[in-house]
Structure formats: C-alpha cells, structure tokens
Amino acid sequence: LWGAGLPSSTLPERIAAAAGAGFTDLSVSSADLRWAGEERVSLDELRRQASDAGVTLGSVDGIIEWYQHPPPKRALGVAVPVEEVLAAASAFGADTVNAIAPYPTDVPLEGLAEDFAALCDQAGAHDLRVHFEFTPRSPIDDVVTADRLVGLADRKNGGILFDTWHFCQVNPDLDALARMDGSRIFAVQVSDGNEAFVEGLLPDTFRHRFLPGTGTFPLVEVLRALDAIGGLTLAGPEVLSIEQFALDVSEAARQQGDAYDRVIAAAGLAA
C-alpha cells in the first residue's frame, strides 16, 4: 500500500489501516520522518508497531535532491537530506528508497546517470536499493528513458518504480515495455484514469486519479505485460484523489485494496 494515496494521518494510523485492509507492506514518506522527529517517536518503535501488525515498512519515498538542477521556482515540499532518508530507511527496516526528478535541468541523460549511480552507491552503504520514478514533465518522463538512465548508471541496486498513471498518461508503449528487462523494475504503483483531464495533467496527477479498474487505462494489459517480464514486484495501489483523501484512512485503504484485487483478478494474476 503506497501511503501517498491515503488521507492525512499519522504513520501509526496508516499502519493500522493497512493491516486492517489486508496489506503486508506500507510505504513511508519523508513527512513521516519529520513527524516522528517532532513527536519524538523513535523509528525503531514505529517499525515494531508495524511488525506487530504484520506490516513491513518496505519503502521510503522519497529523495529529491540527488541530481544537479537550478534552484526551482516552486519547491516540491521540504527536501529531506539524502543521508537522512537513507539512515531512516535503515531504521525502518526498509529495502528500497524512491527517487524522483521533479525539477528541470540542463544536465544530459548521461550526467543524470552519473548522479543516479552516485546515489545508488550511497544507498548501497546502507544495504538499500533505489528505484527511480519517472514522472510527467520531468527530465525523465517515461519508462523507456528511465530504463536508459538505469542502464547507463549500471548499478545492481538501481532500478525503476513503475507508476501506471505516469506510464499511461505520457507514453503507454506496451511493446517497449514487453522488451524491457523486468528485473530492473523494483516496484509498481497502480491507479487508473481517463484521457480527459479534470484540471490538467499535473493537477490531476496529485488530485484526480481513479481507483484501479474504474477508469479507461488499459490496466489489465499493463499488469499482464509487467508480469510477463517479471516486473510485477512490490506492487500495490497509489490513488491520489480528493475523493480518497476525504475518507477515513481505514476506509480508503479498504477501497484501494479491494479495487486493486479486482483488477489483478481481471488480469488473471495472483494478488
């Protein structure tokens, strides 16, 4: 269960909601790190709470300041230092950390690959893997370019986070996906949508995604393609929508879990 799609809540509340909805893994955010520090809650204690509930805190999202770029006109939240995210991920017992590239840059792909390789090396010192999430209107906005980034970086602990929203909205090339090395895909986030936007691509990315199976994306075909190449790993729903944000966190987790299970079943795959 990817926590970004859940209503505003504390990490303990999300742990309980994830467990109640039958999830075995829950992502953690940089905001959770700040909350734990402000509330003086130890990360070890949060990991114990999750373990007692049968939930692993397997991924920390995310790292922003890993590559070279000019100062942004608008910052995407408060950037937690890379080493702080990596240390926290280790304390949570996580296996992976997520990296995104939300800001424009003049650095070519080869230079970004060098930066990503350096990040992977830094994460490797903590026994962590790094998955890069391609996003719309960023320097690396589709899975083909993300695959090139990872290939150029050439680090065993470097891979891709595949988000069905980003894939379907930017470049839904199923043939290219079928040719990929699925071992490079470390994690999958699943949501649905329509071709027509409510507010526009970027606003809809953060506010108007659909529960899996309730939009017009070819999710069944995408999930089957991922499974065929061995890339359907650490997979679950991430539904960023104002409707989901308005729900109780337990109800949102239940709805997202049920919708995900239905689309997985429709694809003929094991949940």
mmCIF file of C-alpha atoms in Angstrom:
data_model
loop_
_atom_site.group_PDB
_atom_site.id
_atom_site.type_symbol
_atom_site.label_atom_id
_atom_site.label_comp_id
_atom_site.label_asym_id
_atom_site.label_seq_id
_atom_site.Cartn_x
_atom_site.Cartn_y
_atom_site.Cartn_z
ATOM 1 C CA LEU A 1 0.000 0.000 0.000
ATOM 2 C CA TRP A 2 1.568 3.270 -1.151
ATOM 3 C CA GLY A 3 0.918 5.797 1.603
ATOM 4 C CA ALA A 4 0.764 8.899 -0.597
ATOM 5 C CA GLY A 5 -2.750 7.918 -1.645
ATOM 6 C CA LEU A 6 -4.118 7.807 1.888
ATOM 7 C CA PRO A 7 -5.847 10.644 3.749
ATOM 8 C CA SER A 8 -3.870 12.863 6.091
ATOM 9 C CA SER A 9 -2.996 10.642 9.033
ATOM 10 C CA THR A 10 -0.156 9.613 11.298
ATOM 11 C CA LEU A 11 2.037 6.660 10.427
ATOM 12 C CA PRO A 12 0.598 4.527 13.281
ATOM 13 C CA GLU A 13 -2.911 5.203 11.917
ATOM 14 C CA ARG A 14 -1.794 4.174 8.437
ATOM 15 C CA ILE A 15 -0.141 1.034 9.781
ATOM 16 C CA ALA A 16 -3.416 0.022 11.445
ATOM 17 C CA ALA A 17 -5.388 0.857 8.287
ATOM 18 C CA ALA A 18 -3.024 -1.147 6.076
ATOM 19 C CA ALA A 19 -3.190 -4.163 8.369
ATOM 20 C CA GLY A 20 -6.982 -3.922 8.604
ATOM 21 C CA ALA A 21 -7.263 -3.927 4.799
ATOM 22 C CA GLY A 22 -5.036 -6.992 4.450
ATOM 23 C CA PHE A 23 -1.867 -5.291 3.220
ATOM 24 C CA THR A 24 1.504 -6.695 4.238
ATOM 25 C CA ASP A 25 3.640 -3.730 3.163
ATOM 26 C CA LEU A 26 3.283 0.039 3.583
ATOM 27 C CA SER A 27 5.452 2.817 2.185
ATOM 28 C CA VAL A 28 6.773 5.586 4.415
ATOM 29 C CA SER A 29 7.269 9.209 3.422
ATOM 30 C CA SER A 30 9.748 11.938 4.211
ATOM 31 C CA ALA A 31 6.882 13.701 6.021
ATOM 32 C CA ASP A 32 6.690 10.700 8.363
ATOM 33 C CA LEU A 33 10.328 11.249 9.238
ATOM 34 C CA ARG A 34 9.636 14.868 10.161
ATOM 35 C CA TRP A 35 6.550 13.850 12.171
ATOM 36 C CA ALA A 36 8.496 11.236 14.114
ATOM 37 C CA GLY A 37 11.161 13.796 14.970
ATOM 38 C CA GLU A 38 8.656 16.430 16.041
ATOM 39 C CA GLU A 39 6.674 13.939 18.165
ATOM 40 C CA ARG A 40 9.848 12.280 19.480
ATOM 41 C CA VAL A 41 8.696 8.861 18.335
ATOM 42 C CA SER A 42 11.593 6.544 17.580
ATOM 43 C CA LEU A 43 11.780 4.888 14.196
ATOM 44 C CA ASP A 44 12.551 1.583 15.906
ATOM 45 C CA GLU A 45 9.279 1.867 17.828
ATOM 46 C CA LEU A 46 7.349 2.548 14.611
ATOM 47 C CA ARG A 47 8.971 -0.467 12.997
ATOM 48 C CA ARG A 48 7.939 -2.605 15.993
ATOM 49 C CA GLN A 49 4.370 -1.332 15.748
ATOM 50 C CA ALA A 50 4.291 -2.275 12.080
ATOM 51 C CA SER A 51 5.833 -5.689 12.728
ATOM 52 C CA ASP A 52 3.303 -6.425 15.464
ATOM 53 C CA ALA A 53 0.531 -5.593 12.958
ATOM 54 C CA GLY A 54 2.055 -7.879 10.315
ATOM 55 C CA VAL A 55 3.109 -4.959 8.109
ATOM 56 C CA THR A 56 6.574 -4.272 6.672
ATOM 57 C CA LEU A 57 7.682 -0.670 6.113
ATOM 58 C CA GLY A 58 9.423 -1.697 2.932
ATOM 59 C CA SER A 59 9.988 1.544 1.031
ATOM 60 C CA VAL A 60 10.723 5.178 1.868
ATOM 61 C CA ASP A 61 9.525 7.892 -0.529
ATOM 62 C CA GLY A 62 11.412 9.891 -1.398
ATOM 63 C CA ILE A 63 14.636 11.516 -2.407
ATOM 64 C CA ILE A 64 14.588 14.696 -4.491
ATOM 65 C CA GLU A 65 17.959 16.411 -4.159
ATOM 66 C CA TRP A 66 20.122 13.737 -5.764
ATOM 67 C CA TYR A 67 20.818 15.394 -9.125
ATOM 68 C CA GLN A 68 22.093 18.728 -10.424
ATOM 69 C CA HIS A 69 19.467 21.360 -11.254
ATOM 70 C CA PRO A 70 18.938 25.144 -10.935
ATOM 71 C CA PRO A 71 17.014 26.418 -7.907
ATOM 72 C CA PRO A 72 13.342 25.558 -8.550
ATOM 73 C CA LYS A 73 10.710 28.248 -8.930
ATOM 74 C CA ARG A 74 8.464 26.233 -6.626
ATOM 75 C CA ALA A 75 9.815 23.596 -4.264
ATOM 76 C CA LEU A 76 8.055 20.236 -4.051
ATOM 77 C CA GLY A 77 7.677 20.179 -0.288
ATOM 78 C CA VAL A 78 10.601 20.201 2.126
ATOM 79 C CA ALA A 79 13.523 18.185 0.793
ATOM 80 C CA VAL A 80 14.962 15.905 3.474
ATOM 81 C CA PRO A 81 18.740 15.420 3.061
ATOM 82 C CA VAL A 82 19.626 12.220 1.221
ATOM 83 C CA GLU A 83 21.677 10.737 4.047
ATOM 84 C CA GLU A 84 18.843 11.382 6.498
ATOM 85 C CA VAL A 85 16.385 9.494 4.274
ATOM 86 C CA LEU A 86 18.802 6.591 3.875
ATOM 87 C CA ALA A 87 19.508 6.357 7.606
ATOM 88 C CA ALA A 88 15.781 6.436 8.359
ATOM 89 C CA ALA A 89 15.101 3.744 5.762
ATOM 90 C CA SER A 90 17.625 1.522 7.505
ATOM 91 C CA ALA A 91 15.998 2.193 10.875
ATOM 92 C CA PHE A 92 12.573 1.306 9.451
ATOM 93 C CA GLY A 93 13.982 -1.933 8.055
ATOM 94 C CA ALA A 94 13.106 -0.827 4.528
ATOM 95 C CA ASP A 95 14.541 -2.468 1.439
ATOM 96 C CA THR A 96 14.135 0.390 -1.045
ATOM 97 C CA VAL A 97 14.042 4.163 -1.306
ATOM 98 C CA ASN A 98 12.355 6.106 -4.083
ATOM 99 C CA ALA A 99 13.972 8.889 -6.087
ATOM 100 C CA ILE A 100 12.247 11.402 -8.360
ATOM 101 C CA ALA A 101 13.496 14.236 -10.575
ATOM 102 C CA PRO A 102 10.777 16.902 -10.385
ATOM 103 C CA TYR A 103 12.849 19.913 -11.423
ATOM 104 C CA PRO A 104 14.097 20.923 -14.896
ATOM 105 C CA THR A 105 17.794 20.546 -15.599
ATOM 106 C CA ASP A 106 20.197 21.132 -18.476
ATOM 107 C CA VAL A 107 22.231 18.084 -17.496
ATOM 108 C CA PRO A 108 22.070 15.422 -20.234
ATOM 109 C CA LEU A 109 20.916 11.896 -19.505
ATOM 110 C CA GLU A 110 24.492 10.671 -19.217
ATOM 111 C CA GLY A 111 25.162 13.200 -16.451
ATOM 112 C CA LEU A 112 21.943 12.285 -14.655
ATOM 113 C CA ALA A 113 23.011 8.648 -14.839
ATOM 114 C CA GLU A 114 26.271 9.543 -13.102
ATOM 115 C CA ASP A 115 24.300 11.278 -10.354
ATOM 116 C CA PHE A 116 21.973 8.278 -10.052
ATOM 117 C CA ALA A 117 24.937 5.915 -9.842
ATOM 118 C CA ALA A 118 26.365 8.026 -7.021
ATOM 119 C CA LEU A 119 23.020 7.870 -5.202
ATOM 120 C CA CYS A 120 22.927 4.093 -5.610
ATOM 121 C CA ASP A 121 26.436 3.836 -4.186
ATOM 122 C CA GLN A 122 25.416 5.979 -1.219
ATOM 123 C CA ALA A 123 22.328 3.809 -0.670
ATOM 124 C CA GLY A 124 24.379 0.649 -1.043
ATOM 125 C CA ALA A 125 26.352 1.616 2.047
ATOM 126 C CA HIS A 126 23.036 1.165 3.914
ATOM 127 C CA ASP A 127 22.185 -2.103 2.088
ATOM 128 C CA LEU A 128 19.358 -0.304 0.274
ATOM 129 C CA ARG A 129 18.120 -0.375 -3.301
ATOM 130 C CA VAL A 130 16.971 2.754 -5.149
ATOM 131 C CA HIS A 131 14.042 2.829 -7.556
ATOM 132 C CA PHE A 132 13.685 5.841 -9.817
ATOM 133 C CA GLU A 133 10.148 7.049 -10.562
ATOM 134 C CA PHE A 134 9.662 8.641 -13.978
ATOM 135 C CA THR A 135 7.061 11.434 -13.837
ATOM 136 C CA PRO A 136 5.308 13.739 -16.354
ATOM 137 C CA ARG A 137 7.073 16.924 -17.442
ATOM 138 C CA SER A 138 10.307 15.977 -15.726
ATOM 139 C CA PRO A 139 13.751 15.352 -17.243
ATOM 140 C CA ILE A 140 12.892 11.630 -17.321
ATOM 141 C CA ASP A 141 9.193 11.280 -18.046
ATOM 142 C CA ASP A 142 8.680 7.792 -19.484
ATOM 143 C CA VAL A 143 9.720 4.215 -18.805
ATOM 144 C CA VAL A 144 11.955 3.990 -21.882
ATOM 145 C CA THR A 145 14.091 6.930 -20.728
ATOM 146 C CA ALA A 146 14.055 5.638 -17.145
ATOM 147 C CA ASP A 147 15.337 2.306 -18.448
ATOM 148 C CA ARG A 148 18.170 4.107 -20.236
ATOM 149 C CA LEU A 149 19.016 6.004 -17.034
ATOM 150 C CA VAL A 150 19.260 2.796 -15.037
ATOM 151 C CA GLY A 151 21.242 1.072 -17.775
ATOM 152 C CA LEU A 152 23.749 3.908 -18.021
ATOM 153 C CA ALA A 153 24.127 4.076 -14.233
ATOM 154 C CA ASP A 154 24.833 0.328 -14.222
ATOM 155 C CA ARG A 155 24.285 -0.337 -10.537
ATOM 156 C CA LYS A 156 22.775 -3.608 -9.319
ATOM 157 C CA ASN A 157 20.871 -1.758 -6.586
ATOM 158 C CA GLY A 158 19.411 0.782 -9.023
ATOM 159 C CA GLY A 159 16.072 0.235 -10.731
ATOM 160 C CA ILE A 160 12.706 1.712 -11.687
ATOM 161 C CA LEU A 161 9.468 2.459 -9.880
ATOM 162 C CA PHE A 162 6.715 1.917 -12.462
ATOM 163 C CA ASP A 163 3.610 4.050 -11.874
ATOM 164 C CA THR A 164 0.692 3.110 -14.135
ATOM 165 C CA TRP A 165 -0.622 6.689 -14.076
ATOM 166 C CA HIS A 166 2.652 8.127 -15.377
ATOM 167 C CA PHE A 167 3.034 5.340 -17.940
ATOM 168 C CA CYS A 168 -0.482 5.671 -19.358
ATOM 169 C CA GLN A 169 -0.537 9.475 -19.409
ATOM 170 C CA VAL A 170 2.854 10.075 -21.026
ATOM 171 C CA ASN A 171 3.915 7.199 -23.296
ATOM 172 C CA PRO A 172 1.909 3.970 -22.912
ATOM 173 C CA ASP A 173 4.187 1.924 -25.168
ATOM 174 C CA LEU A 174 3.315 -1.682 -24.322
ATOM 175 C CA ASP A 175 5.649 -3.029 -26.997
ATOM 176 C CA ALA A 176 8.600 -1.202 -25.467
ATOM 177 C CA LEU A 177 7.571 -2.445 -22.030
ATOM 178 C CA ALA A 178 7.461 -6.042 -23.306
ATOM 179 C CA ARG A 179 11.081 -5.727 -24.469
ATOM 180 C CA MET A 180 12.379 -4.460 -21.136
ATOM 181 C CA ASP A 181 14.397 -6.405 -18.588
ATOM 182 C CA GLY A 182 11.797 -6.802 -15.850
ATOM 183 C CA SER A 183 14.457 -7.257 -13.187
ATOM 184 C CA ARG A 184 15.084 -3.521 -13.464
ATOM 185 C CA ILE A 185 11.570 -2.774 -12.201
ATOM 186 C CA PHE A 186 11.763 -2.798 -8.410
ATOM 187 C CA ALA A 187 8.246 -1.561 -7.545
ATOM 188 C CA VAL A 188 4.852 -0.817 -9.117
ATOM 189 C CA GLN A 189 2.177 1.745 -8.205
ATOM 190 C CA VAL A 190 -1.297 1.169 -9.618
ATOM 191 C CA SER A 191 -4.040 3.704 -10.270
ATOM 192 C CA ASP A 192 -6.482 4.416 -13.078
ATOM 193 C CA GLY A 193 -7.593 7.459 -15.028
ATOM 194 C CA ASN A 194 -9.143 8.868 -18.192
ATOM 195 C CA GLU A 195 -7.769 10.533 -21.298
ATOM 196 C CA ALA A 196 -9.727 13.709 -20.499
ATOM 197 C CA PHE A 197 -8.331 15.717 -17.597
ATOM 198 C CA VAL A 198 -10.330 17.443 -14.879
ATOM 199 C CA GLU A 199 -7.822 20.269 -14.309
ATOM 200 C CA GLY A 200 -4.801 19.287 -16.400
ATOM 201 C CA LEU A 201 -2.015 16.719 -16.359
ATOM 202 C CA LEU A 202 -0.088 17.869 -13.300
ATOM 203 C CA PRO A 203 -3.069 18.871 -11.105
ATOM 204 C CA ASP A 204 -4.813 15.607 -11.956
ATOM 205 C CA THR A 205 -1.650 13.674 -11.079
ATOM 206 C CA PHE A 206 -1.978 14.865 -7.498
ATOM 207 C CA ARG A 207 -5.774 15.108 -7.135
ATOM 208 C CA HIS A 208 -7.787 13.171 -9.677
ATOM 209 C CA ARG A 209 -6.538 9.623 -10.087
ATOM 210 C CA PHE A 210 -9.077 6.789 -10.082
ATOM 211 C CA LEU A 211 -9.276 3.550 -8.168
ATOM 212 C CA PRO A 212 -7.816 0.679 -10.234
ATOM 213 C CA GLY A 213 -10.350 -0.657 -12.693
ATOM 214 C CA THR A 214 -12.659 2.371 -12.613
ATOM 215 C CA GLY A 215 -11.137 4.399 -15.455
ATOM 216 C CA THR A 216 -10.161 3.797 -19.065
ATOM 217 C CA PHE A 217 -6.473 2.914 -18.699
ATOM 218 C CA PRO A 218 -5.509 -0.498 -20.143
ATOM 219 C CA LEU A 219 -4.522 -1.687 -16.687
ATOM 220 C CA VAL A 220 -5.147 -5.354 -17.383
ATOM 221 C CA GLU A 221 -2.790 -5.254 -20.375
ATOM 222 C CA VAL A 222 -0.170 -3.233 -18.466
ATOM 223 C CA LEU A 223 -0.230 -5.574 -15.470
ATOM 224 C CA ARG A 224 -0.006 -8.627 -17.699
ATOM 225 C CA ALA A 225 2.945 -7.081 -19.547
ATOM 226 C CA LEU A 226 4.715 -6.353 -16.272
ATOM 227 C CA ASP A 227 4.070 -9.874 -15.025
ATOM 228 C CA ALA A 228 5.329 -11.413 -18.293
ATOM 229 C CA ILE A 229 8.739 -9.734 -17.925
ATOM 230 C CA GLY A 230 8.976 -10.405 -14.188
ATOM 231 C CA GLY A 231 8.414 -6.777 -13.260
ATOM 232 C CA LEU A 232 5.262 -7.028 -11.140
ATOM 233 C CA THR A 233 7.022 -6.755 -7.799
ATOM 234 C CA LEU A 234 6.315 -4.707 -4.664
ATOM 235 C CA ALA A 235 3.039 -3.817 -6.392
ATOM 236 C CA GLY A 236 0.001 -2.106 -4.917
ATOM 237 C CA PRO A 237 -2.378 0.828 -5.224
ATOM 238 C CA GLU A 238 -1.441 4.503 -5.052
ATOM 239 C CA VAL A 239 -4.587 6.541 -5.678
ATOM 240 C CA LEU A 240 -4.064 10.266 -5.283
ATOM 241 C CA SER A 241 -7.581 11.708 -5.400
ATOM 242 C CA ILE A 242 -9.595 14.243 -3.467
ATOM 243 C CA GLU A 243 -12.321 11.619 -3.019
ATOM 244 C CA GLN A 244 -9.906 9.227 -1.327
ATOM 245 C CA PHE A 245 -8.336 11.998 0.742
ATOM 246 C CA ALA A 246 -11.791 12.835 2.145
ATOM 247 C CA LEU A 247 -12.323 9.331 3.540
ATOM 248 C CA ASP A 248 -11.369 7.825 6.854
ATOM 249 C CA VAL A 249 -7.926 6.288 6.399
ATOM 250 C CA SER A 250 -9.179 2.759 7.105
ATOM 251 C CA GLU A 251 -11.965 3.090 4.537
ATOM 252 C CA ALA A 252 -9.567 4.488 1.935
ATOM 253 C CA ALA A 253 -7.169 1.578 2.488
ATOM 254 C CA ARG A 254 -10.046 -0.900 2.177
ATOM 255 C CA GLN A 255 -11.383 0.647 -1.041
ATOM 256 C CA GLN A 256 -7.949 0.788 -2.637
ATOM 257 C CA GLY A 257 -7.142 -2.780 -1.636
ATOM 258 C CA ASP A 258 -10.438 -4.115 -2.959
ATOM 259 C CA ALA A 259 -10.085 -2.254 -6.259
ATOM 260 C CA TYR A 260 -6.515 -3.479 -6.701
ATOM 261 C CA ASP A 261 -7.540 -7.075 -6.003
ATOM 262 C CA ARG A 262 -10.330 -6.843 -8.577
ATOM 263 C CA VAL A 263 -8.073 -5.569 -11.371
ATOM 264 C CA ILE A 264 -5.406 -8.168 -10.533
ATOM 265 C CA ALA A 265 -8.081 -10.866 -10.726
ATOM 266 C CA ALA A 266 -9.323 -9.462 -14.039
ATOM 267 C CA ALA A 267 -5.773 -9.791 -15.363
ATOM 268 C CA GLY A 268 -5.702 -13.431 -14.232
ATOM 269 C CA LEU A 269 -2.809 -12.791 -11.860
ATOM 270 C CA ALA A 270 -2.156 -13.665 -8.232
ATOM 271 C CA ALA A 271 -2.689 -10.766 -5.805
#
